[in-house]
Short mmCIF file of C-alpha atoms in Angstrom, two decimals:
data_model
loop_
_atom_site.label_atom_id
_atom_site.label_comp_id
_atom_site.label_asym_id
_atom_site.label_seq_id
_atom_site.Cartn_x
_atom_site.Cartn_y
_atom_site.Cartn_z
CA ARG B 188 54.66 -11.35 125.72
CA VAL B 189 53.84 -14.87 124.78
CA LEU B 190 56.39 -17.78 124.97
CA PHE B 191 55.70 -20.71 122.83
CA ARG B 192 56.89 -24.26 122.91
CA SER B 193 55.99 -27.17 120.57
CA LYS B 194 55.64 -30.73 121.48
CA ASP B 195 55.59 -33.52 118.90
CA ALA B 196 57.35 -36.41 120.70
CA LYS B 197 54.14 -38.42 120.15
CA GLN B 198 53.55 -36.93 116.63
CA SER B 199 51.99 -40.14 115.38
CA GLN B 200 49.23 -39.35 117.83
CA MET B 201 49.12 -35.51 118.33
CA PHE B 202 50.79 -32.24 117.97
CA VAL B 203 50.88 -29.58 120.66
CA SER B 204 51.33 -25.86 120.94
CA ALA B 205 51.40 -24.16 124.24
CA GLY B 206 52.55 -20.93 125.88
CA PHE B 207 52.40 -18.52 128.72
CA PHE B 208 51.65 -14.80 128.55
CA GLY B 209 52.33 -11.92 131.08
CA ASN B 210 53.80 -8.40 131.16
CA ARG B 211 57.37 -7.32 131.33
CA ASP B 212 57.44 -6.94 135.21
CA GLU B 213 55.89 -10.43 135.67
CA TRP B 214 58.46 -11.99 133.39
CA SER B 215 61.33 -10.22 135.08
CA SER B 216 60.21 -11.52 138.47
CA LEU B 217 59.77 -15.06 137.22
CA ARG B 218 63.16 -15.12 135.50
CA ARG B 219 64.91 -14.34 138.68
CA ALA B 220 62.99 -16.88 140.78
CA TRP B 221 63.30 -19.65 138.12
CA ARG B 222 67.11 -18.99 137.77
CA ALA B 223 67.53 -19.15 141.52
CA VAL B 224 66.04 -22.63 141.61
CA LEU B 225 68.22 -23.87 138.81
CA ASP B 226 71.31 -22.39 140.51
CA GLU B 227 70.47 -23.90 143.72
CA LYS B 228 69.88 -27.39 142.09
CA GLY B 229 73.05 -27.19 139.97
CA ILE B 230 71.55 -27.33 136.53
CA ASP B 231 71.69 -24.77 133.69
CA TYR B 232 68.21 -25.17 132.28
CA PHE B 233 65.05 -27.23 132.40
CA LYS B 234 63.86 -29.23 129.46
CA SER B 235 60.90 -31.74 129.74
CA SER B 236 62.48 -34.36 127.36
CA GLU B 237 65.69 -34.45 129.42
CA TYR B 238 63.75 -34.56 132.69
CA ASN B 239 61.48 -37.39 131.41
CA HIS B 240 64.45 -39.55 130.26
CA LEU B 241 67.08 -38.34 132.85
CA THR B 242 69.49 -37.14 130.13
CA ASP B 243 71.77 -34.17 129.69
CA GLN B 244 70.98 -31.84 132.55
CA PHE B 245 69.39 -34.61 134.40
CA ALA B 246 71.94 -37.33 133.46
CA LYS B 247 73.48 -37.44 136.97
CA TYR B 248 70.20 -38.84 138.37
CA ARG B 249 70.85 -42.04 136.33
CA THR B 250 74.21 -42.77 137.82
CA SER B 251 75.10 -45.13 140.65
CA ASP B 252 74.95 -42.08 143.11
CA TYR B 253 71.17 -42.16 142.60
CA PRO B 254 69.98 -45.69 142.31
CA PRO B 255 66.27 -46.00 141.58
CA PRO B 256 63.97 -44.50 142.69
CA PHE B 257 66.27 -41.79 144.31
CA GLY B 258 67.29 -40.27 140.93
CA ARG B 259 63.68 -39.91 139.59
CA ASN B 260 62.69 -38.47 142.97
CA ALA B 261 65.49 -35.94 142.93
CA ALA B 262 64.61 -34.92 139.44
CA LYS B 263 61.00 -34.38 140.44
CA GLU B 264 62.04 -32.19 143.33
CA ILE B 265 63.48 -29.88 140.77
CA LYS B 266 60.36 -29.85 138.59
CA ASP B 267 58.25 -29.42 141.68
CA ALA B 268 60.28 -26.41 142.84
CA LEU B 269 59.97 -24.78 139.32
CA GLN B 270 56.21 -25.34 139.28
CA ARG B 271 56.06 -23.57 142.72
CA VAL B 272 57.71 -20.57 141.19
CA VAL B 273 55.02 -20.50 138.47
CA ARG B 274 52.23 -20.79 141.05
CA GLU B 275 53.79 -17.82 142.91
CA HIS B 276 53.26 -15.76 139.68
CA PRO B 277 49.47 -16.16 139.16
CA ALA B 278 49.25 -13.27 136.69
CA ILE B 279 51.28 -15.36 134.25
CA ARG B 280 48.70 -17.40 132.36
CA GLY B 281 49.01 -20.48 130.05
CA VAL B 282 47.22 -21.65 126.98
CA GLY B 283 47.61 -25.10 125.30
CA VAL B 284 46.23 -26.71 122.21
CA SER B 285 46.42 -30.43 121.26
CA VAL B 286 45.59 -31.67 117.76
CA LEU B 287 44.82 -35.36 117.44
CA VAL B 288 46.66 -36.47 114.27
CA ASP B 289 44.10 -39.28 113.15
CA ASP B 290 41.22 -37.10 113.68
CA TYR B 291 42.86 -34.23 111.85
CA GLU B 292 43.65 -36.41 108.83
CA ARG B 293 40.25 -37.91 108.75
CA VAL B 294 38.61 -34.47 108.64
CA ARG B 295 41.15 -33.05 106.17
CA ALA B 296 40.56 -35.88 103.70
CA ARG B 297 36.90 -34.73 103.36
CA PRO B 298 36.47 -33.30 99.80
CA GLU B 299 34.64 -30.20 101.08
CA THR B 300 37.65 -29.10 103.17
CA ASN B 301 39.43 -27.90 100.10
CA GLY B 302 42.53 -27.02 101.97
CA ILE B 303 40.87 -25.40 104.92
CA PHE B 304 42.92 -27.10 107.46
CA GLY B 305 46.33 -27.42 105.59
CA ASN B 306 48.68 -30.34 105.93
CA ASN B 307 50.51 -29.48 109.18
CA PRO B 308 48.61 -30.05 112.40
CA TYR B 309 51.07 -28.06 114.44
CA HIS B 310 50.54 -24.97 112.31
CA ARG B 311 46.81 -25.07 113.21
CA ALA B 312 47.69 -25.65 116.92
CA LEU B 313 50.06 -22.63 116.89
CA GLU B 314 47.46 -20.31 115.17
CA SER B 315 44.83 -21.44 117.69
CA VAL B 316 47.06 -20.54 120.68
CA MET B 317 47.80 -17.13 119.06
CA PHE B 318 44.16 -16.49 118.45
CA GLU B 319 43.01 -17.49 121.85
CA THR B 320 45.77 -15.55 123.59
CA VAL B 321 44.81 -12.30 121.83
CA LYS B 322 41.17 -12.86 122.77
CA MET B 323 42.19 -12.97 126.36
CA ILE B 324 44.54 -10.00 126.14
CA ARG B 325 41.78 -7.88 124.52
CA LYS B 326 39.67 -8.27 127.64
CA ARG B 327 42.25 -6.60 129.77
CA PRO B 328 41.96 -2.86 130.51
CA GLY B 329 43.69 -0.61 127.89
CA HIS B 330 45.08 -1.35 124.46
CA ASN B 331 47.56 -4.19 124.95
CA MET B 332 49.85 -5.62 122.24
CA VAL B 333 51.27 -9.17 122.29
CA ALA B 334 54.86 -9.95 121.28
CA PHE B 335 55.10 -13.61 120.38
CA VAL B 336 58.35 -15.58 121.05
CA HIS B 337 59.05 -19.13 119.90
CA ASP B 338 61.93 -21.44 120.61
CA ASP B 339 64.57 -21.05 117.81
CA GLY B 340 64.23 -24.49 116.08
CA PRO B 341 65.11 -25.12 112.46
CA ASP B 342 61.50 -24.54 111.33
CA PHE B 343 61.39 -20.95 112.73
CA ALA B 344 61.58 -19.35 109.29
CA GLU B 345 58.52 -21.37 108.19
CA LEU B 346 56.66 -20.51 111.38
CA HIS B 347 57.38 -16.78 110.85
CA LEU B 348 55.72 -16.98 107.39
CA LEU B 349 52.80 -18.74 109.03
CA TYR B 350 52.60 -15.90 111.62
CA GLN B 351 52.62 -13.27 108.82
CA GLY B 352 49.88 -15.18 106.93
CA PHE B 353 47.77 -15.56 109.97
CA LYS B 354 47.86 -11.75 110.46
CA LYS B 355 46.74 -11.19 106.85
CA VAL B 356 43.65 -13.37 107.16
CA ASN B 357 42.88 -12.15 110.74
CA PRO B 358 43.11 -8.30 110.49
CA LYS B 359 41.20 -7.50 113.72
CA THR B 360 43.41 -9.95 115.72
CA ALA B 361 46.46 -8.64 113.99
CA LYS B 362 46.03 -5.19 115.52
CA TYR B 363 47.14 -6.69 118.75
CA MET B 364 49.98 -8.71 117.51
CA GLY B 365 53.37 -7.10 118.07
CA GLY B 366 55.91 -9.43 116.49
CA PHE B 367 57.19 -12.96 116.38
CA MET B 368 60.82 -13.71 117.32
CA PRO B 369 63.00 -16.71 118.09
CA LEU B 370 64.96 -17.26 121.34
CA SER B 371 67.01 -20.13 122.76
CA ASP B 372 64.98 -22.27 125.20
CA LYS B 373 68.30 -23.18 127.02
CA GLU B 374 68.99 -19.52 127.82
CA HIS B 375 65.53 -18.10 128.57
CA PRO B 376 63.53 -19.42 131.66
CA PRO B 377 60.13 -18.27 130.26
CA LEU B 378 60.69 -20.63 127.27
CA GLN B 379 61.57 -23.41 129.67
CA MET B 380 58.25 -22.80 131.43
CA ALA B 381 56.44 -22.85 128.01
CA ASP B 382 58.12 -26.22 127.38
CA MET B 383 56.81 -27.35 130.72
CA ILE B 384 53.24 -26.37 129.84
CA ALA B 385 53.58 -27.97 126.37
CA ASN B 386 54.49 -31.25 128.06
CA SER B 387 51.54 -30.92 130.47
CA THR B 388 49.29 -30.34 127.48
CA LEU B 389 50.73 -33.35 125.74
CA GLU B 390 49.95 -35.50 128.81
CA PHE B 391 46.43 -34.02 128.94
CA GLY B 392 45.91 -34.94 125.33
CA LEU B 393 47.23 -38.48 125.61
CA ASP B 394 45.16 -39.09 128.74
CA SER B 395 42.18 -38.01 126.82
CA ILE B 396 42.88 -40.57 124.06
CA ALA B 397 43.48 -43.24 126.60
CA HIS B 398 40.02 -42.62 128.28
CA GLY B 399 37.95 -42.29 125.11
CA GLY B 400 37.94 -38.62 124.93
CA GLU B 401 37.10 -37.87 128.57
CA ILE B 402 39.11 -35.04 130.17
CA ASN B 403 40.28 -35.41 133.81
CA LEU B 404 41.03 -31.95 134.98
CA ALA B 405 42.46 -33.22 138.20
CA LYS B 406 45.36 -34.78 136.32
CA ILE B 407 46.45 -31.46 134.69
CA SER B 408 49.59 -30.11 136.30
CA MET B 409 50.13 -26.30 136.51
CA LYS B 410 46.33 -25.93 136.33
CA GLU B 411 46.54 -22.91 138.58
CA ASN B 412 48.20 -20.88 135.78
CA ILE B 413 46.43 -22.41 132.77
CA SER B 414 43.59 -20.37 131.44
CA GLN B 415 42.81 -22.70 128.73
CA LEU B 416 43.49 -26.15 127.32
CA ALA B 417 41.82 -27.01 124.04
CA LEU B 418 41.68 -30.49 122.22
CA TRP B 419 41.19 -30.53 118.54
CA ASN B 420 39.35 -33.91 118.06
CA GLU B 421 37.19 -34.98 115.10
CA SER B 422 34.01 -33.54 116.67
CA TYR B 423 35.61 -30.06 117.27
CA MET B 424 37.13 -29.99 113.80
CA LEU B 425 33.87 -30.79 112.08
CA SER B 426 32.26 -27.93 113.96
CA VAL B 427 35.06 -25.66 112.64
CA LEU B 428 34.57 -27.01 109.12
CA LYS B 429 30.88 -26.36 109.25
CA ARG B 430 31.51 -22.77 110.32
CA LYS B 431 33.91 -22.19 107.61
CA LEU B 432 31.53 -23.59 104.99
CA ILE B 433 28.70 -21.33 106.22
CA LEU B 434 30.89 -18.26 106.05
CA LYS B 435 32.01 -19.08 102.54
CA GLY B 436 28.41 -19.68 101.54
CA HIS B 437 29.13 -23.23 100.58
CA PRO B 438 26.59 -26.13 100.95
CA ILE B 439 26.70 -27.99 104.21
CA PRO B 440 26.93 -31.88 103.79
CA LEU B 441 24.11 -33.85 105.19
CA ASP B 442 26.15 -35.44 108.01
CA LEU B 443 27.11 -31.95 109.24
CA GLN B 444 23.63 -30.47 109.36
CA GLY B 445 22.75 -31.75 112.84
CA ASP B 446 23.02 -29.49 116.02
CA GLU B 447 25.89 -31.68 117.34
CA HIS B 448 28.20 -29.82 114.99
CA GLY B 449 27.15 -26.33 115.91
#
């Protein structure tokens, strides 16, 4: 099963899709351990946006009982404890994809794209996570199916149509895809963990922007459980465009004919 979470708090800069995958027994064990941490700390669920701004479940850490920096430190103790739970379940693996909005729009505006990328960067990130997850699952012994779960936001119906369309145009991958369903992230610990990796992927992408595209792996939290983090920048998307044009038998523009674009 794969648990997805989206991140678009910085959507003027990037969209992120991320998730974890594991089998039924692994998820059951993680649920119990995650829930035990929440109960011990006196909160109902973990959500990165509330942790980052000390609101809702973390609001008490902004009160006079926790003057700075004690509130932030107390909140971080909760996050650190939850991340220890994740590390104690090494068989649960994560995948994250960041799409840089400016780069995406620049490539999408090229006349030869002809709708290849679509108008929603998050859709491409979600499809990329699905594709990469199935690739990893196929390498495991036996014939394994992947059931995808997404947080139940207002756009879930649209995302379900995207899932169905993705299966139609990727029939080999579709053989390993066993459904796409919504669940509440406030009620299901695995989705809260997916939210955590989505936030980590967002930080990874923003750090890359700040440092001119360089990636500092040492700054990636939860890296012990993350199998893959991908960044859709202009260079990568131009390589994708070139491959698509070749597959369709279309001419390759002069500026894409060099080896730097694959």
